[in-house]
Amino acid sequence: MEPRLRWRRSCRSPVSAFLRDPGSGRVYKRGKLIGKGAFSRCYKLTDMSTSAVFALKVVPRGGAGAGSLQPRGKVGLCPQVEREVTLHSRLRHRNIVAFHGHFADRDHVYMLLEYCSRQSLAHVLEARQTLTEPEVRYYLRGLISGLHYLHQRHIVHRDLKLSNFFLNKNMEVKIGDLGLAARVGPGGHCHRVLCGTPNFLAPEVVSRNGHSCQSDIWALGCIMYMVLTGTPPFMAATLSEMYQNIRDGCYPEPAHLSPNARRLIARLLAPNPAERPSLDHLLQDDFFTQGFTPDRLPPHSCHSLPIFAIPQPLGRLFRKVGQLLLNQCRPPCPFTPNKASGPGEDGSDPDSMECSETSLLERETPGLEVPVHLLTQGTLRSDPAGPEGSPRQEVEVAIRKLQLCLNPGPSAKSATCPTGGRYKHSP
C-alpha cells in the first residue's frame, strides 16, 4: 500500500478500549476523547493496576521516511514523531506537560502524558471571552518559566498557542504538544520552513527566514494580546493580508488596556527580532513589577471572573476604604471581613477582605467601581463624574492614597478598542 494512503487509513482507524504496553506489560483502559489536532488524538487513559490517570496522545504510525527510533522493539516511526518523542522524553519542568513513556502497535504510536484536568487556555478563553490583567500575569509567569527551560536547551516550540497550554487541577499552566518543536542550529535558527499556526507566526517566519527563540517570544505577544482583548492581533480577510500585517507589526490598538500592558505587547510584537525582550529580562517589565499577580487562581476562574485576595500592605488600606463605603453609601457596600477559621477574639481578620461575585456585578453603589476595577484589572481607575460632596469624592481620596502605595504609573482608562484604529510599531 502507498505510504500516504496507509498513513491516512491509520488516522481513521479506531483505538482499542484496552491497550497493552508490550515492554512493561501494563494494561491501560482508554477513556473519553479529550482533544484532537490535525495529526493526533488525545484520550483520557487509566492504568488498570495502579488507577493512575494519564493523557494518551495517539499518532498514526505509518508514513514515508520512517525514522530509526525503535520504541519497545517496534520500528517505522516517521521523523516528526521520532523527534517529538526524543525531545519530550528528556524534559522535566513544572510548566511543561510531563512525558511518562511511549509504545506502539501496527497502526499507532501512543504517548503517555501528564493529565491536565482543567483542559486548556483555549477552553478558558472560550468561556470567559477575555481575562483580567492579574490572571494574564499569572499565566505568563508560568509560560515564561517553561519556555525559558526549553530555550536553555536550544529547543524552540514553534507552535505556541492557547490550545497547547494546559491546566492541571491546581491551575498550574503547562506547555504541551511538542510535535513541531525542534533544536536550533549554531546560528540560533531552525530550518527555513513555514510551520505553525498563522495567527501566531513571527515576521521572520512568514518571510521564510526560519524559527528562532525570538519567534516564540513573538508568539507570547500574540497570546497576551488575545487573552486580554478576546481576538488575535493580526486578523485579515486573506492570509496574504494577514502576513503583510505581521511583517509590518500592524494591529488594532488595545486602548482599553493599561499602559504597561500596551507597552509590553508592543515590545513583544516588535517586527525586528533583535528588539524583542529576552526571557531573562521579561519578568522585570513594568507590567509584572507594577501590577498585582495572584499566587494561584481558583478553579472557577476557568469559567467566571475570579475575586482576588488582596496582598499586604493593601489589606488594611482596603479595609478602611471598605469601611468608608459601608458608612457613607447605601445600599451597604459588599466588602465585608472574612469569617475567621481559627481562634480569634472578634472572629475577623483585619487584613483579609472578600466580596461576593454577585454583589460586585449587581450592586451599583456609587464609587464602588474603583476598588472593584483594582481587584479585577490590577490597575487603578478613577471617574471624576458624580455630584459634589458625594461619597465618590471620599473614595477619590482613598484612591489617591492607593496610588501612592502602588505607584503603578498612569491610570488605566476604561475605553472600547476602536475598530478602525491601527497600531504601527515604531522602532
XYZ file of C-alpha atoms in Angstrom:
427
model
C 0.000 0.000 0.000
C 1.223 3.510 -0.838
C 2.673 5.133 2.348
C 0.487 8.251 2.293
C -2.678 6.172 1.880
C -1.579 3.892 4.723
C -0.989 6.949 6.927
C -4.467 8.343 6.180
C -6.052 4.999 6.976
C -4.214 4.851 10.319
C -5.585 8.335 11.136
C -9.109 6.945 10.883
C -8.509 3.567 12.488
C -10.144 3.147 15.925
C -8.131 2.930 19.126
C -8.748 -0.172 21.238
C -10.637 0.177 24.511
C -7.773 -1.620 26.274
C -4.116 -1.135 25.391
C -1.116 -3.168 26.479
C 2.423 -1.841 26.600
C 4.497 -4.757 25.223
C 7.595 -3.561 27.060
C 6.255 -3.196 30.603
C 3.242 -5.476 30.303
C 0.976 -2.810 31.784
C -2.633 -2.699 30.622
C -4.456 0.597 30.205
C -8.119 1.443 29.735
C -8.881 4.095 27.164
C -11.362 6.727 28.287
C -13.118 9.605 26.567
C -11.675 11.728 23.790
C -10.341 14.938 25.355
C -8.806 16.616 22.317
C -7.707 16.227 18.738
C -5.493 18.027 16.281
C -4.587 17.790 12.638
C -2.331 14.772 13.167
C -3.252 13.289 16.543
C -5.971 12.490 19.040
C -5.860 12.610 22.824
C -7.759 10.384 25.260
C -8.047 10.004 28.985
C -6.178 6.836 29.999
C -6.221 4.795 33.211
C -3.594 2.300 34.365
C -5.582 -0.811 35.326
C -3.102 -1.878 38.024
C -2.485 1.455 39.779
C -5.512 3.564 38.719
C -3.073 6.299 37.691
C -4.572 8.646 35.106
C -2.725 9.901 32.031
C -3.431 11.732 28.821
C -2.880 9.399 25.865
C -1.674 11.052 22.684
C -2.298 8.817 19.671
C -0.313 9.490 16.493
C -0.559 7.492 13.226
C 2.290 5.039 12.887
C 2.952 4.913 9.163
C 4.374 7.400 6.728
C 7.171 7.819 4.272
C 10.679 8.284 5.527
C 10.301 6.252 8.704
C 12.851 7.035 11.355
C 15.293 4.841 13.212
C 13.729 5.091 16.693
C 12.614 1.702 17.966
C 10.228 2.035 20.942
C 9.694 -1.297 22.679
C 11.150 -3.211 19.765
C 8.961 -1.523 17.172
C 10.203 0.214 14.031
C 8.851 2.626 11.485
C 8.231 5.955 13.219
C 8.017 8.964 10.957
C 10.742 11.571 11.612
C 8.372 14.104 13.193
C 7.091 11.600 15.769
C 10.637 10.408 16.409
C 11.766 13.980 17.071
C 8.835 14.660 19.404
C 9.445 11.528 21.473
C 13.187 12.166 21.666
C 12.813 15.794 22.762
C 9.825 15.473 25.075
C 11.045 12.397 26.943
C 14.091 14.323 28.199
C 12.205 17.322 29.595
C 11.441 17.777 33.292
C 9.829 21.062 34.331
C 6.741 22.027 36.328
C 5.429 24.196 33.469
C 5.862 21.569 30.747
C 3.486 18.635 30.351
C 5.289 15.596 31.763
C 6.186 12.694 29.457
C 5.628 9.275 31.102
C 6.523 6.876 28.298
C 5.514 5.580 24.888
C 4.859 2.385 22.963
C 3.448 1.435 19.578
C 1.453 -1.151 17.694
C 0.975 -1.747 13.982
C -1.141 1.378 13.403
C -0.348 3.902 16.135
C 2.257 5.406 18.422
C 0.997 6.006 21.970
C 2.495 8.687 24.220
C 1.612 8.711 27.918
C 1.485 12.317 29.085
C 0.546 14.200 32.230
C -3.227 14.511 32.569
C -4.397 18.130 32.904
C -7.961 18.042 34.184
C -8.722 21.751 33.640
C -8.235 21.437 29.870
C -6.521 24.278 28.016
C -6.370 28.068 27.976
C -8.343 27.920 24.730
C -11.271 26.448 26.683
C -10.875 29.136 29.351
C -10.934 31.959 26.806
C -13.918 30.427 25.036
C -15.864 30.507 28.308
C -14.581 33.870 29.543
C -14.092 35.862 26.272
C -11.322 37.922 27.934
C -9.102 37.576 31.002
C -8.073 40.164 33.570
C -4.539 41.505 33.739
C -3.713 39.764 37.064
C -4.725 36.433 35.506
C -2.620 37.140 32.434
C 0.383 37.934 34.621
C -0.155 34.649 36.469
C -0.337 32.578 33.284
C 2.524 34.395 31.559
C 4.856 33.796 34.509
C 4.343 30.053 34.154
C 4.667 30.118 30.372
C 7.836 32.216 30.531
C 9.341 29.795 33.047
C 8.591 26.753 30.880
C 9.696 28.470 27.681
C 12.932 29.630 29.306
C 13.631 25.993 30.218
C 13.159 24.963 26.570
C 15.306 27.771 25.198
C 18.115 26.991 27.635
C 18.201 23.563 25.995
C 18.229 25.112 22.496
C 14.673 23.964 21.770
C 12.090 26.184 20.087
C 8.441 25.196 20.372
C 7.295 26.683 17.023
C 3.581 26.249 17.785
C 2.801 28.273 20.907
C -0.952 28.921 21.098
C -3.765 28.755 23.632
C -4.810 25.198 22.779
C -1.286 23.994 23.609
C -1.295 25.462 27.134
C -2.881 23.079 29.615
C -4.091 23.493 33.209
C -3.832 20.829 35.885
C -6.130 20.501 38.903
C -4.050 23.094 40.789
C -4.444 25.614 37.937
C -0.757 25.370 37.037
C -0.183 26.152 33.370
C 1.760 23.612 31.292
C 3.253 23.902 27.809
C 2.321 20.869 25.730
C 2.202 19.438 22.199
C 5.841 19.445 21.157
C 5.025 17.936 17.776
C 6.653 20.857 15.931
C 9.404 21.536 18.479
C 12.958 21.435 17.149
C 16.509 22.193 18.165
C 18.053 25.402 16.900
C 21.275 25.254 14.934
C 24.571 27.037 15.626
C 23.177 30.275 14.202
C 20.171 30.170 16.517
C 17.693 29.246 13.764
C 15.850 26.133 12.614
C 15.345 25.084 9.023
C 13.631 27.750 6.946
C 10.240 26.092 6.815
C 6.850 27.698 7.291
C 5.141 25.760 10.074
C 2.901 26.657 12.980
C -0.433 28.446 13.308
C -0.808 31.508 11.007
C -2.140 33.905 13.675
C 0.954 33.346 15.819
C 3.720 33.316 13.190
C 6.521 35.863 13.566
C 7.549 38.166 10.676
C 10.827 36.310 10.135
C 8.932 33.013 9.886
C 6.431 34.457 7.404
C 9.406 35.711 5.382
C 10.856 32.170 5.489
C 13.969 33.135 7.422
C 13.421 30.343 9.913
C 12.277 29.982 13.514
C 14.323 31.143 16.486
C 13.823 31.665 20.210
C 12.668 35.195 19.375
C 9.903 33.698 17.233
C 8.495 32.028 20.348
C 8.650 35.383 22.163
C 6.619 36.952 19.342
C 4.015 34.222 19.867
C 3.840 35.188 23.553
C 2.922 38.707 22.447
C 0.120 37.362 20.252
C -1.123 35.232 23.149
C -1.028 38.146 25.604
C -2.961 40.326 23.162
C -5.521 37.615 22.501
C -6.364 36.767 26.131
C -6.684 40.460 27.056
C -8.800 41.501 24.059
C -10.514 38.266 23.010
C -9.220 38.402 19.424
C -5.876 37.687 17.721
C -3.835 40.798 16.885
C -3.474 40.023 13.188
C -6.881 39.373 11.676
C -7.463 39.946 7.974
C -9.741 38.920 5.128
C -6.997 36.949 3.390
C -3.914 35.083 4.506
C -1.647 37.268 2.385
C -3.046 40.412 4.014
C -2.545 38.868 7.440
C 1.070 38.039 6.635
C 1.654 41.609 5.451
C 0.236 42.982 8.701
C 2.529 40.614 10.588
C 5.575 41.818 8.657
C 4.638 45.436 9.364
C 3.728 44.830 13.008
C 0.370 46.484 12.324
C -2.534 45.574 14.625
C -5.585 47.285 16.250
C -4.505 49.288 19.284
C -5.951 47.796 22.525
C -6.729 51.209 24.019
C -8.761 49.796 26.923
C -5.731 48.015 28.402
C -3.398 49.512 30.979
C -0.416 51.481 29.629
C 2.010 48.860 30.932
C 0.118 46.082 29.141
C 0.104 48.001 25.869
C 3.813 48.756 26.123
C 4.723 45.124 26.788
C 2.598 43.915 23.863
C 4.366 46.422 21.607
C 7.763 45.162 22.801
C 6.848 41.513 22.233
C 5.404 42.261 18.789
C 8.394 44.212 17.524
C 8.881 43.253 13.840
C 12.658 43.225 14.347
C 13.547 40.124 16.412
C 16.516 41.934 17.987
C 14.144 44.492 19.539
C 12.037 41.917 21.385
C 12.816 41.387 25.080
C 14.699 38.292 26.177
C 13.084 35.821 28.540
C 15.828 36.581 31.076
C 14.563 40.159 31.456
C 10.896 39.804 30.569
C 9.659 39.467 34.154
C 11.390 42.753 35.005
C 8.981 44.630 32.732
C 6.683 47.168 34.417
C 3.672 45.035 33.508
C 4.897 42.432 36.000
C 6.651 44.598 38.598
C 3.938 47.259 38.950
C 0.849 45.065 38.865
C -0.739 42.537 41.175
C -0.064 38.852 40.391
C -2.041 36.222 42.353
C -0.114 33.320 43.848
C -2.692 30.948 42.384
C -6.065 31.081 40.657
C -9.305 29.475 41.858
C -10.704 26.703 39.645
C -13.873 28.704 38.960
C -11.753 31.236 37.049
C -11.899 28.767 34.149
C -15.464 29.918 33.520
C -16.120 33.055 35.621
C -14.415 36.176 36.918
C -12.167 35.453 39.923
C -12.134 37.586 43.056
C -8.545 38.061 44.135
C -7.230 38.086 47.679
C -5.712 41.454 48.497
C -1.980 41.295 49.234
C -0.213 43.160 52.009
C 0.229 46.064 52.582
C -3.104 46.787 50.876
C -5.225 44.741 53.282
C -5.542 47.389 55.973
C -5.948 50.187 53.445
C -8.746 48.380 51.631
C -10.443 47.692 54.942
C -10.512 51.444 55.557
C -11.868 52.069 52.069
C -14.495 49.392 52.585
C -15.482 50.853 55.950
C -15.753 54.303 54.383
C -18.060 52.973 51.691
C -20.040 50.994 54.246
C -20.648 54.056 56.392
C -21.486 56.568 53.660
C -23.027 54.581 50.807
C -26.462 53.000 50.599
C -27.109 50.150 49.976
C -24.267 48.820 52.136
C -21.026 48.014 50.351
C -20.462 44.280 49.831
C -16.905 44.492 51.190
C -17.054 42.600 54.498
C -14.430 40.957 56.714
C -13.776 37.274 56.228
C -15.026 34.852 58.843
C -12.155 33.649 60.971
C -11.448 29.969 60.523
C -9.311 29.750 63.646
C -9.277 31.172 67.179
C -9.902 34.910 67.277
C -11.270 37.452 69.668
C -13.725 39.066 67.286
C -13.898 36.351 64.614
C -12.459 38.513 61.852
C -9.166 39.089 60.129
C -8.497 42.812 59.612
C -6.084 42.091 56.768
C -8.391 39.887 54.744
C -11.349 41.079 52.693
C -13.812 39.339 50.441
C -16.823 40.231 48.368
C -19.244 38.014 46.502
C -19.202 37.979 42.727
C -22.949 38.605 42.686
C -22.559 41.700 44.810
C -19.816 43.054 42.585
C -21.777 42.537 39.422
C -25.265 43.533 40.549
C -24.856 46.381 43.034
C -24.338 49.871 41.707
C -23.068 51.610 44.828
C -21.512 54.997 43.937
C -17.735 54.842 43.965
C -17.599 51.070 44.249
C -16.324 50.577 40.698
C -12.890 51.919 41.622
C -11.768 49.239 44.105
C -13.590 46.615 42.032
C -11.544 47.626 38.982
C -8.371 47.314 41.037
C -9.396 43.819 42.115
C -10.231 42.628 38.614
C -7.707 44.511 36.479
C -4.810 45.109 38.852
C -4.765 48.799 37.880
C -6.307 51.938 39.318
C -9.134 53.832 37.662
C -10.985 56.923 38.831
C -14.089 58.580 37.479
C -14.427 62.289 38.205
C -18.134 62.193 37.446
C -20.533 62.473 40.337
C -22.246 65.160 42.431
C -20.075 67.417 44.551
C -19.863 66.291 48.149
C -20.887 62.730 47.242
C -19.230 59.628 48.728
C -17.398 59.298 45.415
C -15.155 62.213 46.413
C -14.268 60.433 49.636
C -13.387 57.376 47.619
C -11.149 59.514 45.388
C -9.113 60.499 48.461
C -8.608 56.835 49.303
C -7.706 56.074 45.695
C -5.003 58.732 45.742
C -3.557 57.006 48.797
C -3.657 53.723 46.913
C -1.838 55.337 44.004
C 0.923 56.479 46.324
C 1.129 52.952 47.726
C 1.135 51.127 44.398
C 2.703 53.786 42.156
C 1.618 51.907 39.016
C 2.203 54.800 36.667
C -0.596 56.433 34.662
C -4.093 55.246 35.456
C -5.739 52.897 33.012
C -8.780 54.439 31.378
C -11.781 52.368 30.528
C -12.491 52.577 26.833
C -13.622 50.472 23.943
C -10.957 49.413 21.496
C -11.519 51.416 18.296
C -12.494 49.146 15.472
C -10.771 51.235 12.883
C -7.618 52.079 14.841
C -4.365 50.528 13.770
C -1.171 50.370 15.744
C 2.035 50.650 13.784
C 5.125 49.602 15.702
C 7.728 52.346 15.786
C 11.383 51.470 16.285
